[in-house]
mmCIF file of C-alpha atoms in Angstrom:
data_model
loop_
_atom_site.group_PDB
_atom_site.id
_atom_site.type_symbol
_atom_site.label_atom_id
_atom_site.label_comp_id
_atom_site.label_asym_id
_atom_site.label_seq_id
_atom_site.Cartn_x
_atom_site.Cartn_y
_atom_site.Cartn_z
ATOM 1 C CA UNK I 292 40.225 -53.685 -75.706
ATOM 2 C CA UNK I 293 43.182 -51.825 -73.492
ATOM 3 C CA UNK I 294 42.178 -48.485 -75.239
ATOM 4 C CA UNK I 295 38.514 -49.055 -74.452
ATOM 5 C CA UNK I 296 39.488 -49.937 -70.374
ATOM 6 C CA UNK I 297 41.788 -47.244 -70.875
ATOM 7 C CA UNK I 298 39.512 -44.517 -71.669
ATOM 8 C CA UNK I 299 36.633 -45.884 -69.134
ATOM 9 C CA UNK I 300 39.182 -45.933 -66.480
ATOM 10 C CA UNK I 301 39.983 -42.037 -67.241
ATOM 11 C CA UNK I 302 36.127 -41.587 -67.457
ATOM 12 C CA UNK I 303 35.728 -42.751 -64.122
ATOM 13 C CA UNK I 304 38.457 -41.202 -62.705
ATOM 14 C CA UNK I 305 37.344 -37.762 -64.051
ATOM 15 C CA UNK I 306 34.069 -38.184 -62.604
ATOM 16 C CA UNK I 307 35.453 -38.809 -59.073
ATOM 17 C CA UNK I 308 37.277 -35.838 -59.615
ATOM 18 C CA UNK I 309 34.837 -33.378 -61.201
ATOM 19 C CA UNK I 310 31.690 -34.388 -59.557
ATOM 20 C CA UNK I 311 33.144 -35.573 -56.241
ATOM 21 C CA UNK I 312 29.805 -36.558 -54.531
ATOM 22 C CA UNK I 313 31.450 -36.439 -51.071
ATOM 23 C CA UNK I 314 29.235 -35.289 -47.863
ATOM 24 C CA UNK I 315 32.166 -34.586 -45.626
ATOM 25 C CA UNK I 316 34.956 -32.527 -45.455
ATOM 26 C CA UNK I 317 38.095 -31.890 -43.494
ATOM 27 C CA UNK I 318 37.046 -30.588 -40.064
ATOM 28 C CA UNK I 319 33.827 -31.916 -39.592
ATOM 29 C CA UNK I 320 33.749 -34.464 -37.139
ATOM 30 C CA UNK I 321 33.326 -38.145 -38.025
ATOM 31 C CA UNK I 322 29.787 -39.417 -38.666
ATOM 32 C CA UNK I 323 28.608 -41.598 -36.347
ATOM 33 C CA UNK I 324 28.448 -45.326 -37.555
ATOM 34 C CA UNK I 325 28.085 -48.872 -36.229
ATOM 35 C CA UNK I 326 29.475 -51.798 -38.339
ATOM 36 C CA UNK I 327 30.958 -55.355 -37.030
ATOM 37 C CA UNK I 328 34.924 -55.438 -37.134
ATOM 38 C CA UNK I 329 34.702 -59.236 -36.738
ATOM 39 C CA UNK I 330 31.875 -61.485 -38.067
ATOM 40 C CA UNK I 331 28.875 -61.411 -35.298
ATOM 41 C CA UNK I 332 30.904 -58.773 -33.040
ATOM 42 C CA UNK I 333 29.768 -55.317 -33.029
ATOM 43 C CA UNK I 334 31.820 -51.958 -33.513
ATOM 44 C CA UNK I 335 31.016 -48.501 -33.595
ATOM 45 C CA UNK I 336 33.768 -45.564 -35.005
ATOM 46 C CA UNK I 337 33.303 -43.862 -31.877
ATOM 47 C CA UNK I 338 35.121 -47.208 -30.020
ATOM 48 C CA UNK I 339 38.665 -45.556 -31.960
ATOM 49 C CA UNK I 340 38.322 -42.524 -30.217
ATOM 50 C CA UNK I 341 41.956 -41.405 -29.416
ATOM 51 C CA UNK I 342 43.669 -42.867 -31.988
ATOM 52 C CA UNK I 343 44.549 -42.061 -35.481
ATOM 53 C CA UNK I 344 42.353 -43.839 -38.133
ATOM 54 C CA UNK I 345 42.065 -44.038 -41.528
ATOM 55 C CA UNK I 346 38.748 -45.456 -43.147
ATOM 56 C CA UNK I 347 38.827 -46.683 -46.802
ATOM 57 C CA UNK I 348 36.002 -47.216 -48.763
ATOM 58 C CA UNK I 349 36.498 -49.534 -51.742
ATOM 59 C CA UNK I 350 35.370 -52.724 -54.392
ATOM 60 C CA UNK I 351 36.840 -55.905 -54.984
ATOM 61 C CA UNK I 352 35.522 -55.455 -58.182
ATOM 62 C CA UNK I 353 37.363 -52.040 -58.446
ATOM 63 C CA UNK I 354 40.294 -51.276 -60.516
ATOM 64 C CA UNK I 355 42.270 -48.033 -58.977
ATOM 65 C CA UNK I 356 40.926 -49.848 -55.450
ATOM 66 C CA UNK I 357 43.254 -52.967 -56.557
ATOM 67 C CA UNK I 358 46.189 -50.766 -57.217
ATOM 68 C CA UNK I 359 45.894 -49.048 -53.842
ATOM 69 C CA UNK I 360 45.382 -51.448 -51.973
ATOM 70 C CA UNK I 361 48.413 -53.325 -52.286
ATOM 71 C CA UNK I 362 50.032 -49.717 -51.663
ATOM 72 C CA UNK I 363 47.913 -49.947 -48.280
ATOM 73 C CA UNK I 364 48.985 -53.189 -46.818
ATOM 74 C CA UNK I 365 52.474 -52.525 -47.870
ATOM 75 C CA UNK I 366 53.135 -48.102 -47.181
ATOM 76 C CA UNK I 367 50.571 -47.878 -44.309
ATOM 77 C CA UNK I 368 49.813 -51.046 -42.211
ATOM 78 C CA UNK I 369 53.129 -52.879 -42.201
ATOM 79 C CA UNK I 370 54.114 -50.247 -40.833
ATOM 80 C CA UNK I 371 51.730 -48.860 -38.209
ATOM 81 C CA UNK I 372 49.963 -52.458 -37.461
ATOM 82 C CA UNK I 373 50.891 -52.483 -34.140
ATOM 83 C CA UNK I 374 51.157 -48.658 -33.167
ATOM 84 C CA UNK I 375 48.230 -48.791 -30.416
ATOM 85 C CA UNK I 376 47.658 -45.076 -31.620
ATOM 86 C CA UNK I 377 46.282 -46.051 -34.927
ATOM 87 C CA UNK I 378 43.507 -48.314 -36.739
ATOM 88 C CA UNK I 379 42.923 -49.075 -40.426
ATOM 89 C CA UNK I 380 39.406 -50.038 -41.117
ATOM 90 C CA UNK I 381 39.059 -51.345 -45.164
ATOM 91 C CA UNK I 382 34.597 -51.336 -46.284
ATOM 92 C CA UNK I 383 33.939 -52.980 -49.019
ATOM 93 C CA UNK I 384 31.313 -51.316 -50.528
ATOM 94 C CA UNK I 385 27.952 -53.868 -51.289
ATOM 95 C CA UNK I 386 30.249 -56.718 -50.009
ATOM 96 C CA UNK I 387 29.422 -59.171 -47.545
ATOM 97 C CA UNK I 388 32.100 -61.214 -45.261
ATOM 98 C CA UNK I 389 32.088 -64.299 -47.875
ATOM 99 C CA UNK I 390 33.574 -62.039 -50.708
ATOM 100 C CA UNK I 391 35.630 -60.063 -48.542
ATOM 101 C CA UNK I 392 37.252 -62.722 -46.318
ATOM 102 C CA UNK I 393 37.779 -64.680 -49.911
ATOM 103 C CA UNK I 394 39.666 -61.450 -51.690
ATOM 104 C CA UNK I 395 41.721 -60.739 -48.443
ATOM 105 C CA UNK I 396 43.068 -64.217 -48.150
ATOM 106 C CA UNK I 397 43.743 -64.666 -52.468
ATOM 107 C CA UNK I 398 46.003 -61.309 -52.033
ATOM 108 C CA UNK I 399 47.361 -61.840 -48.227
ATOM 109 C CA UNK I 400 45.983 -58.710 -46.866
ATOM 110 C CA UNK I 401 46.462 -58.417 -43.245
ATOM 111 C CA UNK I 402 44.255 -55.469 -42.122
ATOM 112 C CA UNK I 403 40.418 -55.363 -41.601
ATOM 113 C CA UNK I 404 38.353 -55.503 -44.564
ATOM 114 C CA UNK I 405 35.019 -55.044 -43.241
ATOM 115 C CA UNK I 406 31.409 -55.567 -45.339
ATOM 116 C CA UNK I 407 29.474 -52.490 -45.853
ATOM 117 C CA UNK I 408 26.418 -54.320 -48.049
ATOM 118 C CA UNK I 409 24.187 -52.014 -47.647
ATOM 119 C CA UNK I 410 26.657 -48.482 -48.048
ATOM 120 C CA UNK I 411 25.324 -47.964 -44.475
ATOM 121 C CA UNK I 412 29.062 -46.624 -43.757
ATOM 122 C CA UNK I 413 29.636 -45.263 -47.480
ATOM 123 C CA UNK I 414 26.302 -43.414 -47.385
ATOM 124 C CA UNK I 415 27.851 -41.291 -44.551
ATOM 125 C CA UNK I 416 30.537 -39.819 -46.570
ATOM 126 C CA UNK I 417 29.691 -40.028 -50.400
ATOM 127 C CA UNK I 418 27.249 -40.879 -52.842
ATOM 128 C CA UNK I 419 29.303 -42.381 -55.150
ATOM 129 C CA UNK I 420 33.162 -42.979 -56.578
ATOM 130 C CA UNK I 421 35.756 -45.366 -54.776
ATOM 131 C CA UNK I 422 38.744 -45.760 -53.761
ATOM 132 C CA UNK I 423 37.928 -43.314 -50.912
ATOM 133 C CA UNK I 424 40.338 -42.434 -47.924
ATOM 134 C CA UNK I 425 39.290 -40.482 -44.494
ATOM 135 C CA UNK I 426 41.702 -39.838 -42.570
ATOM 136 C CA UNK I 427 40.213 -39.314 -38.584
ATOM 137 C CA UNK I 428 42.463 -37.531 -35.832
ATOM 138 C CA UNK I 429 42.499 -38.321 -32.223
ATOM 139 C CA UNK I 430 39.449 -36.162 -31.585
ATOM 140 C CA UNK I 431 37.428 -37.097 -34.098
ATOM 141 C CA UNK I 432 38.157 -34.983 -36.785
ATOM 142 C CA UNK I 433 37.877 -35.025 -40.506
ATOM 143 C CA UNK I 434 41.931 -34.224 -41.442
ATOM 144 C CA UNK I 435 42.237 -35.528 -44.659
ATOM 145 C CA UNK I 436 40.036 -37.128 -47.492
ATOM 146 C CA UNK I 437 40.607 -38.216 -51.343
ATOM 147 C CA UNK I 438 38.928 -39.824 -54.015
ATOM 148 C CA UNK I 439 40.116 -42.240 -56.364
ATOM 149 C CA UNK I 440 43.564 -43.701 -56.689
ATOM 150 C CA UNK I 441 46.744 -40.838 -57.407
ATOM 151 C CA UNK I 442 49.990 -41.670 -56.607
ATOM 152 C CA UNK I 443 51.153 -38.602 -55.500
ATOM 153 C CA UNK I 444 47.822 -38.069 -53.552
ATOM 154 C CA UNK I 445 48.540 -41.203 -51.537
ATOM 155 C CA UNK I 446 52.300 -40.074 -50.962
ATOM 156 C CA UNK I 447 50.556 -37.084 -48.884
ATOM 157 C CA UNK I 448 48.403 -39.370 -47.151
ATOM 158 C CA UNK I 449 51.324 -41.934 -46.064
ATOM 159 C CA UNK I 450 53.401 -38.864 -45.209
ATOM 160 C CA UNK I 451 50.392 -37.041 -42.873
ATOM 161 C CA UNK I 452 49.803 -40.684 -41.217
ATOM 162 C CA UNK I 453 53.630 -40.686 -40.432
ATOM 163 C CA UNK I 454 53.950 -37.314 -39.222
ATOM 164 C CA UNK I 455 50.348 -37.622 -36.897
ATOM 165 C CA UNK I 456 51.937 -40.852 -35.277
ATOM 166 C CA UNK I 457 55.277 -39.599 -34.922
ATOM 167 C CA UNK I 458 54.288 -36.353 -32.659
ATOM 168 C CA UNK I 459 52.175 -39.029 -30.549
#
C-alpha cells in the first residue's frame, strides 16, 4: 500500500511539474479577486496593497499541502505575524468555512485559512495542481510562484519573504 501512495504521490507531483497549468507568472500584476477573510466580512486582494503577501492555494485533503503547511505556520507566520508589512492568506480549494475552521483548529494553525468553494480565487492563477504559493510585492506584483511541495523550493521562498521584509 506505501509503494502504491508512493508512486501516486510522484505521479502527481510530476504532473504539477511537467504540465504546470498555471495562468500567471512572475511580473504580472495580481488578478483582481474578492473573497471574505472572516465569515460574512468581505475582502478584496487589492485591500493588501502595500504590503508583502503571500497567497497559498491548497486541500485539506492534500498530502504535500499537509507537509507544507506545518512548514508555513512554523518558517513563515510565526515569524512575520505581526510585521504590519505582510499578510498570509491560506484558500482552501472547494472548501467551505465548516471544513476549514475544523482542520485549522485539529492542527493549531494560526493564520487565515480562507474557503475558496467554488476555485473563484484558484481559477485566477491555475487550472489545476496544489500546494500553490504566490508571492505578491508591495505594488502588486507577481515575484515569486511554485507548485507543489519541495523543500528546497520553499527554503527560497522563506528566504525571499525574509529578505523583502527586511529592506522594508
Amino acid at each position: 500500500m506505501k509503494q502504491v501512495l508512493c508512486l501516486l504521490m510522484a505521479m502527481v507531483c510530476a504532473g504539477a511539474i511537467s504540465g504546470q497549468h498555471t495562468l500567471i507568472k512572475n511580473g504580472d500584476a495580481v488578478p483582481e479577486f474578492k473573497f471574505e477573510i472572516e465569515k460574512g466580512k468581505p475582502a478584496a486582494i487589492a485591500d493588501y496593497k502595500g504590503k508583502l503577501v503571500l497567497i497559498n492555494l491548497f486541500a485539506t485533503w492534500c498530502p504535500p499541502c499537509r507537509i507544507e503547511l506545518p512548514q508555513m505556520q512554523q518558517r513563515i507566520w510565526k515569524k512575520h505575524k505581526d510585521d504590519p508589512n505582510f499578510a498570509l492568506l491560506v484558500f482552501g480549494r472547494e472548501e467551505g468555512w465548516d471544513v476549514l475552521l475544523a482542520f485549522k483548529k485539529k492542527f493549531g494553525y494560526g493564520f487565515p485559512m480562507l474557503p475558496d468553494e467554488k476555485r473563484e480565487v484558484f481559477g485566477k492563477f491555475a487550472t489545476q495542481s496544489i500546494p500553490r504559493n504566490i508571492l505578491v510585492d508591495e505594488n502588486g506584483k507577481i515575484i515569486y510562484n511554485s507548485i507543489g511541495y519541495d523543500e528546497q523550493e520553499f527554503d527560497k521562498l522563506v528566504e525571499l519573504i525574509d529578505k523583502k521584509l527586511k529592506a522594508k
